mmCIF file of C-alpha atoms in Angstrom:
data_model
loop_
_atom_site.group_PDB
_atom_site.id
_atom_site.type_symbol
_atom_site.label_atom_id
_atom_site.label_comp_id
_atom_site.label_asym_id
_atom_site.label_seq_id
_atom_site.Cartn_x
_atom_site.Cartn_y
_atom_site.Cartn_z
ATOM 1 C CA MET T 412 49.858 -47.271 27.333
ATOM 2 C CA HIS T 413 49.105 -45.856 23.880
ATOM 3 C CA ALA T 414 49.657 -42.311 25.176
ATOM 4 C CA VAL T 415 52.962 -43.351 26.764
ATOM 5 C CA LEU T 416 54.248 -44.978 23.565
ATOM 6 C CA LYS T 417 53.147 -41.972 21.514
ATOM 7 C CA MET T 418 54.947 -39.605 23.879
ATOM 8 C CA ILE T 419 58.132 -41.707 23.796
ATOM 9 C CA ALA T 420 58.023 -41.874 19.976
ATOM 10 C CA GLN T 421 57.640 -38.087 19.788
ATOM 11 C CA ARG T 422 60.583 -37.560 22.139
ATOM 12 C CA LEU T 423 62.750 -40.018 20.166
ATOM 13 C CA ALA T 424 61.918 -38.260 16.897
ATOM 14 C CA LEU T 425 62.789 -34.905 18.450
ATOM 15 C CA GLY T 426 66.039 -36.359 19.791
ATOM 16 C CA ALA T 427 66.993 -37.762 16.377
ATOM 17 C CA LEU T 428 66.313 -34.376 14.768
ATOM 18 C CA THR T 429 68.377 -32.654 17.451
ATOM 19 C CA LEU T 430 71.302 -35.007 16.833
ATOM 20 C CA ILE T 431 71.172 -34.319 13.096
ATOM 21 C CA VAL T 432 71.314 -30.582 13.762
ATOM 22 C CA VAL T 433 74.162 -31.079 16.248
ATOM 23 C CA SER T 434 76.095 -33.217 13.751
ATOM 24 C CA ILE T 435 75.760 -30.446 11.147
ATOM 25 C CA VAL T 436 77.048 -27.902 13.681
ATOM 26 C CA ILE T 437 80.018 -30.137 14.614
ATOM 27 C CA PHE T 438 80.948 -30.785 11.003
ATOM 28 C CA SER T 439 80.541 -27.126 10.012
ATOM 29 C CA ALA T 440 82.593 -25.911 12.985
ATOM 30 C CA THR T 441 85.531 -28.146 12.057
ATOM 31 C CA GLU T 442 85.180 -27.112 8.407
ATOM 32 C CA LEU T 443 85.498 -23.454 9.362
ATOM 33 C CA LEU T 444 88.774 -23.958 11.217
ATOM 34 C CA PRO T 445 91.567 -21.874 9.649
ATOM 35 C CA GLY T 446 94.289 -23.509 7.603
ATOM 36 C CA ASP T 447 94.451 -26.488 5.303
ATOM 37 C CA LEU T 448 94.169 -29.912 6.911
ATOM 38 C CA ALA T 449 96.491 -31.587 4.406
ATOM 39 C CA SER T 450 99.150 -28.924 4.984
ATOM 40 C CA ALA T 451 98.801 -29.316 8.754
ATOM 41 C CA ILE T 452 99.366 -33.066 8.461
ATOM 42 C CA LEU T 453 102.300 -33.009 6.023
ATOM 43 C CA GLY T 454 104.001 -29.857 7.264
ATOM 44 C CA GLN T 455 105.570 -26.938 5.448
ATOM 45 C CA ALA T 456 108.034 -29.127 3.537
ATOM 46 C CA ALA T 457 105.280 -30.868 1.590
ATOM 47 C CA THR T 458 105.325 -30.577 -2.184
ATOM 48 C CA PRO T 459 102.256 -29.658 -4.222
ATOM 49 C CA GLU T 460 102.071 -33.260 -5.473
ATOM 50 C CA THR T 461 102.011 -34.751 -1.960
ATOM 51 C CA LEU T 462 99.483 -32.132 -0.859
ATOM 52 C CA ALA T 463 97.222 -33.013 -3.776
ATOM 53 C CA ALA T 464 97.554 -36.735 -3.000
ATOM 54 C CA MET T 465 96.757 -36.161 0.675
ATOM 55 C CA ARG T 466 93.732 -34.013 -0.150
ATOM 56 C CA ALA T 467 92.452 -36.747 -2.451
ATOM 57 C CA GLN T 468 93.063 -39.389 0.233
ATOM 58 C CA LEU T 469 91.160 -37.357 2.828
ATOM 59 C CA GLY T 470 88.335 -36.598 0.408
ATOM 60 C CA LEU T 471 88.880 -32.852 0.724
ATOM 61 C CA ASN T 472 88.260 -32.369 -2.992
ATOM 62 C CA ASP T 473 84.636 -33.483 -2.582
ATOM 63 C CA PRO T 474 81.936 -30.904 -1.814
ATOM 64 C CA ALA T 475 81.177 -30.350 1.866
ATOM 65 C CA PRO T 476 77.672 -31.951 1.714
ATOM 66 C CA VAL T 477 79.176 -35.125 0.223
ATOM 67 C CA ARG T 478 81.831 -35.294 2.917
ATOM 68 C CA TYR T 479 79.241 -34.640 5.632
ATOM 69 C CA TRP T 480 76.983 -37.434 4.377
ATOM 70 C CA ALA T 481 79.895 -39.879 4.202
ATOM 71 C CA TRP T 482 80.964 -38.945 7.731
ATOM 72 C CA LEU T 483 77.430 -39.168 9.162
ATOM 73 C CA THR T 484 76.590 -42.523 7.581
ATOM 74 C CA GLY T 485 79.906 -43.930 8.767
ATOM 75 C CA ALA T 486 79.317 -42.622 12.304
ATOM 76 C CA ILE T 487 75.853 -44.220 12.425
ATOM 77 C CA GLN T 488 77.489 -47.555 11.582
ATOM 78 C CA GLY T 489 80.193 -47.040 14.207
ATOM 79 C CA ASP T 490 82.886 -46.271 11.623
ATOM 80 C CA PHE T 491 84.450 -42.893 12.417
ATOM 81 C CA GLY T 492 87.330 -43.377 10.004
ATOM 82 C CA VAL T 493 91.039 -43.336 10.753
ATOM 83 C CA SER T 494 92.959 -40.964 13.009
ATOM 84 C CA LEU T 495 94.959 -38.438 11.018
ATOM 85 C CA ALA T 496 97.718 -38.385 13.633
ATOM 86 C CA THR T 497 98.181 -42.070 14.513
ATOM 87 C CA ARG T 498 96.521 -43.746 11.496
ATOM 88 C CA ARG T 499 94.658 -46.007 13.930
ATOM 89 C CA PRO T 500 90.909 -46.670 13.591
ATOM 90 C CA ILE T 501 89.102 -44.015 15.617
ATOM 91 C CA ALA T 502 86.605 -46.598 16.906
ATOM 92 C CA ASP T 503 89.469 -48.516 18.539
ATOM 93 C CA MET T 504 90.847 -45.351 20.139
ATOM 94 C CA ILE T 505 87.427 -44.433 21.511
ATOM 95 C CA ASP T 506 86.730 -47.964 22.697
ATOM 96 C CA ALA T 507 89.882 -47.886 24.807
ATOM 97 C CA ARG T 508 88.823 -44.625 26.522
ATOM 98 C CA LEU T 509 85.007 -44.769 26.629
ATOM 99 C CA GLY T 510 84.898 -47.330 29.430
ATOM 100 C CA ASN T 511 87.124 -45.149 31.622
ATOM 101 C CA THR T 512 84.926 -42.088 31.114
ATOM 102 C CA LEU T 513 81.758 -44.054 31.865
ATOM 103 C CA PHE T 514 83.394 -45.523 34.970
ATOM 104 C CA LEU T 515 84.318 -42.058 36.232
ATOM 105 C CA ALA T 516 80.819 -40.711 35.533
ATOM 106 C CA LEU T 517 79.113 -43.648 37.294
ATOM 107 C CA TYR T 518 81.555 -43.401 40.202
ATOM 108 C CA ALA T 519 80.759 -39.717 40.671
ATOM 109 C CA ALA T 520 77.021 -40.361 40.267
ATOM 110 C CA ALA T 521 77.105 -43.107 42.902
ATOM 111 C CA LEU T 522 78.591 -40.554 45.304
ATOM 112 C CA ALA T 523 76.636 -37.463 44.258
ATOM 113 C CA VAL T 524 73.038 -38.680 43.869
ATOM 114 C CA PRO T 525 72.552 -40.229 47.358
ATOM 115 C CA LEU T 526 74.458 -37.349 48.973
ATOM 116 C CA ALA T 527 72.348 -34.727 47.177
ATOM 117 C CA LEU T 528 69.056 -36.447 48.028
ATOM 118 C CA VAL T 529 69.956 -36.814 51.714
ATOM 119 C CA LEU T 530 71.161 -33.216 52.002
ATOM 120 C CA GLY T 531 68.133 -31.905 50.104
ATOM 121 C CA VAL T 532 65.650 -33.824 52.258
ATOM 122 C CA LEU T 533 67.357 -32.763 55.495
ATOM 123 C CA ALA T 534 67.571 -29.126 54.359
ATOM 124 C CA ALA T 535 63.846 -29.143 53.578
ATOM 125 C CA LEU T 536 63.045 -30.941 56.840
ATOM 126 C CA TRP T 537 65.076 -28.453 58.898
ATOM 127 C CA ARG T 538 64.207 -25.400 56.838
ATOM 128 C CA ASN T 539 65.830 -22.116 57.981
ATOM 129 C CA SER T 540 67.927 -23.980 60.549
ATOM 130 C CA ILE T 541 71.698 -23.716 60.918
ATOM 131 C CA PHE T 542 72.081 -26.938 58.927
ATOM 132 C CA ASP T 543 69.915 -25.531 56.111
ATOM 133 C CA ARG T 544 71.928 -22.314 55.972
ATOM 134 C CA MET T 545 75.244 -24.168 56.025
ATOM 135 C CA ALA T 546 74.089 -26.602 53.322
ATOM 136 C CA ASN T 547 72.929 -23.747 51.091
ATOM 137 C CA ALA T 548 76.137 -21.791 51.661
ATOM 138 C CA GLY T 549 78.196 -24.860 50.799
ATOM 139 C CA ALA T 550 76.082 -25.493 47.704
ATOM 140 C CA LEU T 551 76.440 -21.924 46.478
ATOM 141 C CA SER T 552 80.202 -22.079 47.062
ATOM 142 C CA ALA T 553 80.485 -25.339 45.119
ATOM 143 C CA ILE T 554 78.464 -23.891 42.239
ATOM 144 C CA SER T 555 80.623 -20.759 42.162
ATOM 145 C CA PHE T 556 83.950 -22.567 41.885
ATOM 146 C CA PRO T 557 84.996 -23.919 38.464
ATOM 147 C CA GLU T 558 85.955 -27.564 38.160
ATOM 148 C CA PHE T 559 89.685 -26.957 37.734
ATOM 149 C CA PHE T 560 89.789 -24.843 40.908
ATOM 150 C CA VAL T 561 88.066 -27.563 42.941
ATOM 151 C CA ALA T 562 90.396 -30.147 41.398
ATOM 152 C CA TYR T 563 93.568 -28.220 42.286
ATOM 153 C CA ILE T 564 92.320 -27.616 45.849
ATOM 154 C CA LEU T 565 91.754 -31.366 46.273
ATOM 155 C CA VAL T 566 95.196 -32.063 44.833
ATOM 156 C CA LEU T 567 96.697 -29.588 47.320
ATOM 157 C CA TRP T 568 94.868 -31.049 50.308
ATOM 158 C CA LEU T 569 94.693 -34.764 49.550
ATOM 159 C CA ALA T 570 97.261 -35.583 46.868
ATOM 160 C CA GLN T 571 100.254 -33.672 48.190
ATOM 161 C CA SER T 572 99.565 -35.182 51.611
ATOM 162 C CA GLY T 573 100.003 -38.606 50.060
ATOM 163 C CA TYR T 574 96.472 -39.881 50.647
ATOM 164 C CA PHE T 575 95.502 -40.190 46.974
ATOM 165 C CA PRO T 576 97.408 -39.976 43.672
ATOM 166 C CA SER T 577 97.232 -36.745 41.700
ATOM 167 C CA MET T 578 97.550 -38.561 38.361
ATOM 168 C CA VAL T 579 95.412 -41.499 37.316
ATOM 169 C CA ARG T 580 97.090 -44.383 35.531
ATOM 170 C CA LEU T 581 94.634 -47.071 34.489
ATOM 171 C CA THR T 582 95.450 -50.199 32.512
ATOM 172 C CA PRO T 583 93.342 -53.211 31.533
ATOM 173 C CA ALA T 584 95.062 -55.119 34.356
ATOM 174 C CA THR T 585 94.056 -52.581 37.029
ATOM 175 C CA SER T 586 91.778 -54.167 39.631
ATOM 176 C CA PHE T 587 88.394 -52.684 40.509
ATOM 177 C CA GLY T 588 89.577 -51.655 43.970
ATOM 178 C CA ASP T 589 92.631 -49.900 42.562
ATOM 179 C CA LYS T 590 90.432 -48.100 40.013
ATOM 180 C CA LEU T 591 88.204 -46.848 42.818
ATOM 181 C CA TYR T 592 91.222 -45.645 44.795
ATOM 182 C CA MET T 593 93.078 -43.981 41.913
ATOM 183 C CA SER T 594 89.920 -42.355 40.497
ATOM 184 C CA PHE T 595 88.685 -41.009 43.833
ATOM 185 C CA LEU T 596 89.942 -37.431 43.440
ATOM 186 C CA PRO T 597 88.462 -36.834 39.953
ATOM 187 C CA ALA T 598 85.224 -38.508 41.084
ATOM 188 C CA LEU T 599 85.142 -36.339 44.225
ATOM 189 C CA THR T 600 85.728 -33.217 42.104
ATOM 190 C CA LEU T 601 82.736 -34.024 39.910
ATOM 191 C CA THR T 602 80.679 -34.935 42.976
ATOM 192 C CA LEU T 603 81.288 -31.576 44.640
ATOM 193 C CA VAL T 604 80.409 -29.753 41.424
ATOM 194 C CA VAL T 605 77.095 -31.501 40.658
ATOM 195 C CA THR T 606 75.794 -32.260 44.171
ATOM 196 C CA ALA T 607 74.894 -28.623 44.808
ATOM 197 C CA HIS T 608 72.444 -28.414 41.878
ATOM 198 C CA MET T 609 70.676 -31.647 42.806
ATOM 199 C CA MET T 610 70.540 -30.787 46.514
ATOM 200 C CA ARG T 611 69.025 -27.351 45.930
ATOM 201 C CA MET T 612 66.446 -28.729 43.489
ATOM 202 C CA THR T 613 65.459 -31.484 45.934
ATOM 203 C CA ARG T 614 65.076 -28.948 48.730
ATOM 204 C CA ALA T 615 63.082 -26.496 46.592
ATOM 205 C CA ALA T 616 60.789 -29.199 45.166
ATOM 206 C CA ILE T 617 59.935 -30.538 48.639
ATOM 207 C CA ILE T 618 59.413 -27.094 50.180
ATOM 208 C CA ASN T 619 57.058 -26.120 47.330
ATOM 209 C CA LEU T 620 54.828 -29.051 48.273
ATOM 210 C CA MET T 621 54.788 -28.482 52.023
ATOM 211 C CA ALA T 622 51.872 -26.022 51.782
ATOM 212 C CA GLN T 623 49.673 -28.368 49.740
ATOM 213 C CA PRO T 624 46.365 -29.594 51.239
ATOM 214 C CA PHE T 625 47.418 -33.245 51.362
ATOM 215 C CA ILE T 626 50.482 -32.266 53.419
ATOM 216 C CA GLU T 627 48.265 -30.340 55.820
ATOM 217 C CA MET T 628 45.995 -33.387 56.079
ATOM 218 C CA ALA T 629 48.986 -35.583 56.949
ATOM 219 C CA ARG T 630 49.971 -33.093 59.670
ATOM 220 C CA LEU T 631 46.458 -33.131 61.113
ATOM 221 C CA LYS T 632 46.593 -36.932 61.264
ATOM 222 C CA GLY T 633 49.662 -36.654 63.473
ATOM 223 C CA ALA T 634 52.328 -37.814 61.014
ATOM 224 C CA SER T 635 55.880 -36.923 61.983
ATOM 225 C CA PRO T 636 57.748 -34.316 59.876
ATOM 226 C CA LEU T 637 60.167 -36.958 58.550
ATOM 227 C CA ARG T 638 57.303 -39.250 57.525
ATOM 228 C CA ILE T 639 55.516 -36.337 55.826
ATOM 229 C CA VAL T 640 58.606 -35.495 53.796
ATOM 230 C CA LEU T 641 59.543 -39.060 52.851
ATOM 231 C CA ARG T 642 56.064 -40.551 52.413
ATOM 232 C CA HIS T 643 54.053 -37.635 51.012
ATOM 233 C CA ALA T 644 56.274 -34.797 49.737
ATOM 234 C CA LEU T 645 59.225 -36.626 48.174
ATOM 235 C CA PRO T 646 57.205 -38.992 45.888
ATOM 236 C CA ASN T 647 55.255 -36.017 44.520
ATOM 237 C CA ALA T 648 58.464 -34.045 43.934
ATOM 238 C CA LEU T 649 60.093 -36.776 41.841
ATOM 239 C CA ALA T 650 59.490 -35.115 38.445
ATOM 240 C CA PRO T 651 61.791 -32.077 38.921
ATOM 241 C CA ILE T 652 64.265 -34.129 40.977
ATOM 242 C CA ILE T 653 64.575 -36.819 38.302
ATOM 243 C CA ASN T 654 64.952 -34.101 35.694
ATOM 244 C CA VAL T 655 67.838 -32.372 37.446
ATOM 245 C CA ILE T 656 69.520 -35.703 38.287
ATOM 246 C CA ALA T 657 69.424 -36.788 34.640
ATOM 247 C CA LEU T 658 70.759 -33.410 33.500
ATOM 248 C CA ASN T 659 73.623 -33.655 35.962
ATOM 249 C CA LEU T 660 74.355 -37.216 34.853
ATOM 250 C CA ALA T 661 74.583 -35.863 31.319
ATOM 251 C CA TYR T 662 77.029 -33.264 32.590
ATOM 252 C CA LEU T 663 79.084 -35.967 34.309
ATOM 253 C CA ILE T 664 79.609 -37.695 30.962
ATOM 254 C CA THR T 665 80.066 -34.627 28.762
ATOM 255 C CA GLY T 666 81.681 -32.248 31.254
ATOM 256 C CA VAL T 667 84.590 -34.431 32.305
ATOM 257 C CA VAL T 668 87.060 -32.798 29.897
ATOM 258 C CA VAL T 669 88.566 -30.329 32.378
ATOM 259 C CA VAL T 670 88.687 -32.858 35.220
ATOM 260 C CA GLU T 671 90.303 -35.513 33.033
ATOM 261 C CA VAL T 672 92.963 -33.050 31.883
ATOM 262 C CA VAL T 673 93.804 -31.941 35.437
ATOM 263 C CA PHE T 674 94.226 -35.514 36.697
ATOM 264 C CA VAL T 675 95.603 -36.876 33.385
ATOM 265 C CA TYR T 676 92.722 -39.342 33.434
ATOM 266 C CA PRO T 677 92.752 -41.661 30.377
ATOM 267 C CA GLY T 678 89.232 -40.903 29.176
ATOM 268 C CA LEU T 679 87.497 -39.362 26.194
ATOM 269 C CA GLY T 680 87.997 -35.825 27.494
ATOM 270 C CA GLN T 681 91.765 -36.230 27.645
ATOM 271 C CA LEU T 682 91.750 -37.847 24.192
ATOM 272 C CA MET T 683 89.738 -34.936 22.814
ATOM 273 C CA VAL T 684 92.166 -32.341 24.190
ATOM 274 C CA ASP T 685 95.161 -34.287 22.849
ATOM 275 C CA SER T 686 93.464 -34.546 19.439
ATOM 276 C CA VAL T 687 92.794 -30.798 19.350
ATOM 277 C CA ALA T 688 96.481 -30.168 20.060
ATOM 278 C CA LYS T 689 97.441 -32.527 17.204
ATOM 279 C CA ARG T 690 94.739 -31.071 14.926
ATOM 280 C CA ASP T 691 93.272 -34.550 14.592
ATOM 281 C CA ILE T 692 89.912 -33.283 13.356
ATOM 282 C CA ALA T 693 88.373 -36.700 12.733
ATOM 283 C CA VAL T 694 88.840 -37.762 16.366
ATOM 284 C CA VAL T 695 87.513 -34.428 17.657
ATOM 285 C CA GLN T 696 84.391 -34.794 15.508
ATOM 286 C CA ALA T 697 83.787 -38.351 16.708
ATOM 287 C CA ILE T 698 84.135 -37.525 20.415
ATOM 288 C CA ALA T 699 82.022 -34.381 20.094
ATOM 289 C CA LEU T 700 79.264 -36.435 18.436
ATOM 290 C CA ILE T 701 79.446 -39.065 21.208
ATOM 291 C CA PHE T 702 79.213 -36.396 23.914
ATOM 292 C CA ALA T 703 76.269 -34.751 22.125
ATOM 293 C CA SER T 704 74.498 -38.107 21.718
ATOM 294 C CA ALA T 705 74.931 -38.929 25.415
ATOM 295 C CA TYR T 706 73.638 -35.499 26.425
ATOM 296 C CA VAL T 707 70.588 -35.697 24.157
ATOM 297 C CA LEU T 708 69.813 -39.276 25.241
ATOM 298 C CA LEU T 709 69.953 -38.442 28.945
ATOM 299 C CA ASN T 710 67.848 -35.322 28.380
ATOM 300 C CA LEU T 711 65.260 -37.461 26.610
ATOM 301 C CA THR T 712 65.371 -39.950 29.475
ATOM 302 C CA ALA T 713 64.827 -37.131 31.967
ATOM 303 C CA ASP T 714 61.925 -35.792 29.924
ATOM 304 C CA VAL T 715 60.238 -39.198 29.662
ATOM 305 C CA LEU T 716 60.743 -40.133 33.327
ATOM 306 C CA SER T 717 59.584 -36.759 34.638
ATOM 307 C CA THR T 718 56.483 -37.026 32.455
ATOM 308 C CA LEU T 719 55.713 -40.585 33.576
ATOM 309 C CA THR T 720 56.022 -39.597 37.233
ATOM 310 C CA ASN T 721 53.583 -36.697 36.785
ATOM 311 C CA PRO T 722 50.154 -37.668 35.394
ATOM 312 C CA ARG T 723 49.287 -34.013 34.781
ATOM 313 C CA LEU T 724 52.152 -33.752 32.294
ATOM 314 C CA MET T 725 50.883 -36.912 30.590
ATOM 315 C CA LYS T 726 47.459 -35.326 30.060
ATOM 316 C CA ARG T 727 49.060 -32.095 28.873
ATOM 317 C CA GLY T 728 51.299 -33.981 26.425
#
């Protein structure tokens, strides 16, 4: 238990350091954008006096390290400031969209993870069969196509036929069943994109174990191929499978921007794109930090779980 707690503490410290570095990169990237933020907000008709007042209000006269520290400490406390475009608290804007993005990510994960595991196990069980070749060809095709291409193909096939809506309109009054129906196409798009990675990793991890001595012993005892895969190979292949599942879950949360834009889905990705168009830097910084935090947290979770499921990694750590 002491070794486990020490390993978790080390991973958390590394994650915190990574987030600090990422926050510096986010802040520096927005600082390097061309143009003056006060001028972009007030327009070309602004007088020097109003520009000076706006720069003072935004804190642009302070040195960059001071502004970074004020932004970081506010973000840690959940205070991202006020939107430059709407003058609304950024936390309220994010709160209205975060639930929708998490719902879409969980919806896609609920479809993708079981599908990938089943396909990966069957492909390993029927290695070099027609099913295995077709599954691998489908996986490679899904990996090759970008998200927007998959999304537009689904819109062409399923939305224009009238089966599902091509635009998602969610309100607080929308029922759970209606949310599932209206969000099906964006969830299916994400599912097709991430299933291929998880399926191929599951297949490869199981096949790599099929030549191990304990698998040969199970064969000699007369165990069926399905029992060998499910009872002996799959539990020992959990470390890489858990790792790739967690990484793809991180992608589902942080990589929804394109899918949300295509389907006009009211999530953080759509809000981020709208904020970039309005040059609402404060909102862009906040959403980028949230996406980075989610990605780092899920990577840490994958690292910890894959280590706990593999005693050899525990000894090495």
